[in-house]
Amino acid sequence: MSDQAFVTLATNDLYGKGALVLGTSLRNHKTTRKLVVLVSPQVSNNMRAVLEQIFDEVILVDVLDSKDSAHLAMIKRPELGVTFTKLHCWALTHYSKCVFMDADTLVLCNIDELFEREELSAAPDPGWPDCFNTGVFVYRPSTETYNELLQYSTEKGSFDGGDQGLLNSFFSNWATADINKHLPFIYNLSSVAIYSYLPAFKQYGADSKVVHFLGKVKPWDYSYDPTTRCVTRDSDDYSTIMHPGFLNLWWDIFTTSVLPLLTEHGISKETSSGAQEEDKFSEAVSQLSITPPDEVVSSDERKKKWEQGQADYMGVDSFQNIQKKLDAYLN
């Protein structure tokens, strides 16, 4: 299948680490397709050399930035403007069909069957299901589509300032035209959805094929102790949480397969993250036992926070506590 490929994007060395774990997970699950990574000039030469160990092609591309600070401010993610760079994937016309995957995704099994789908096939976004999430999608490279996307981005921009708003507007009939282009959610399972709809995760989670570490905090923002298999993070921000099993899996792959390659090319933990990191981590995320300082919250206040998407996932609304209540109810 030399004319089909999985494609990802790294805009800096941090996302380079994510791409390496993603590529390794695809290799581990015996994909028969080519692996391609697009890299921006911000990715260091050493990181590119490591990426060449995992990917069949490492392609340097120019950064495309929406520079839409107003819309990006609405989602509190100013860094997502550069995700327009993703549009370069349509220029890979030496491939007949591709599956794009964000560098913060992780493959849990072989997913080569996605190449049986047509453009534009994607899973619904957990925040607004009539939109597709652009972390995983099937597409056909095309010079015509590439030029149309560039023109569309210039003339109409994006409703969220990033690639997701742009692509949903461009492929505007996705929600209604062809249900066969709706990928099952297990191909793009978000860590946010796991906790917002725990019963469904309990029912279908074992069938997950791709996990997507959505949100501002990424797996590489944590630290990992390979001896205890404990993932930790030095932060008092409880607004973003990831399933510990998936986090541990990401770090297992990074520690065993990626870190030796980085070390071999002279990339230390500090330089690969782009900043000096202090090894002082106090919150043990792997056990989901982090509890912020006690705070008395009334039932009405707690209900209001839930409705606003501000559940206390690390405290009374933690995975363990919700599961206990579900088990008690079901029993």
PDB file of C-alpha atoms in Angstrom, residues 1 9 16 25 55 72-73 78 123 130 132 134 142 159 168 195 212 220 244 261 268 272 281 309 329-330:
ATOM      1  CA  MET A   1       0.000   0.000   0.000  1.00  0.00           C
ATOM      2  CA  LEU A   9       2.185  17.267  12.005  1.00  0.00           C
ATOM      3  CA  GLY A  16       7.738  16.020  17.741  1.00  0.00           C
ATOM      4  CA  SER A  25       2.223   2.963  18.173  1.00  0.00           C
ATOM      5  CA  PHE A  55       8.647   7.867   9.674  1.00  0.00           C
ATOM      6  CA  LEU A  72      -8.753  31.842  19.484  1.00  0.00           C
ATOM      7  CA  ALA A  73      -9.400  33.832  22.654  1.00  0.00           C
ATOM      8  CA  PRO A  78      -3.986  31.135  21.304  1.00  0.00           C
ATOM      9  CA  ALA A 123     -15.602  11.320  14.187  1.00  0.00           C
ATOM     10  CA  ASP A 130     -22.594  18.245  14.437  1.00  0.00           C
ATOM     11  CA  PHE A 132     -16.249  16.647  13.227  1.00  0.00           C
ATOM     12  CA  THR A 134     -10.015  17.171  13.060  1.00  0.00           C
ATOM     13  CA  SER A 142      -5.482  16.974  -4.184  1.00  0.00           C
ATOM     14  CA  PHE A 159     -15.002  30.293  13.269  1.00  0.00           C
ATOM     15  CA  ASN A 168     -15.901  22.115   9.252  1.00  0.00           C
ATOM     16  CA  TYR A 195     -15.255  11.810  32.229  1.00  0.00           C
ATOM     17  CA  HIS A 212      -6.946  11.707  21.599  1.00  0.00           C
ATOM     18  CA  TRP A 220       4.484  15.265  27.583  1.00  0.00           C
ATOM     19  CA  PRO A 244      -4.448   7.185  33.793  1.00  0.00           C
ATOM     20  CA  LEU A 261      16.388   7.519  20.226  1.00  0.00           C
ATOM     21  CA  SER A 268      17.739  15.371  26.727  1.00  0.00           C
ATOM     22  CA  SER A 272      13.314  18.022  23.897  1.00  0.00           C
ATOM     23  CA  PHE A 281       5.936  16.606  40.837  1.00  0.00           C
ATOM     24  CA  GLY A 309     -18.598  22.077  32.383  1.00  0.00           C
ATOM     25  CA  TYR A 329     -27.023   2.381  41.603  1.00  0.00           C
ATOM     26  CA  LEU A 330     -26.713  -0.546  39.183  1.00  0.00           C
TER      27      LEU A 330
END
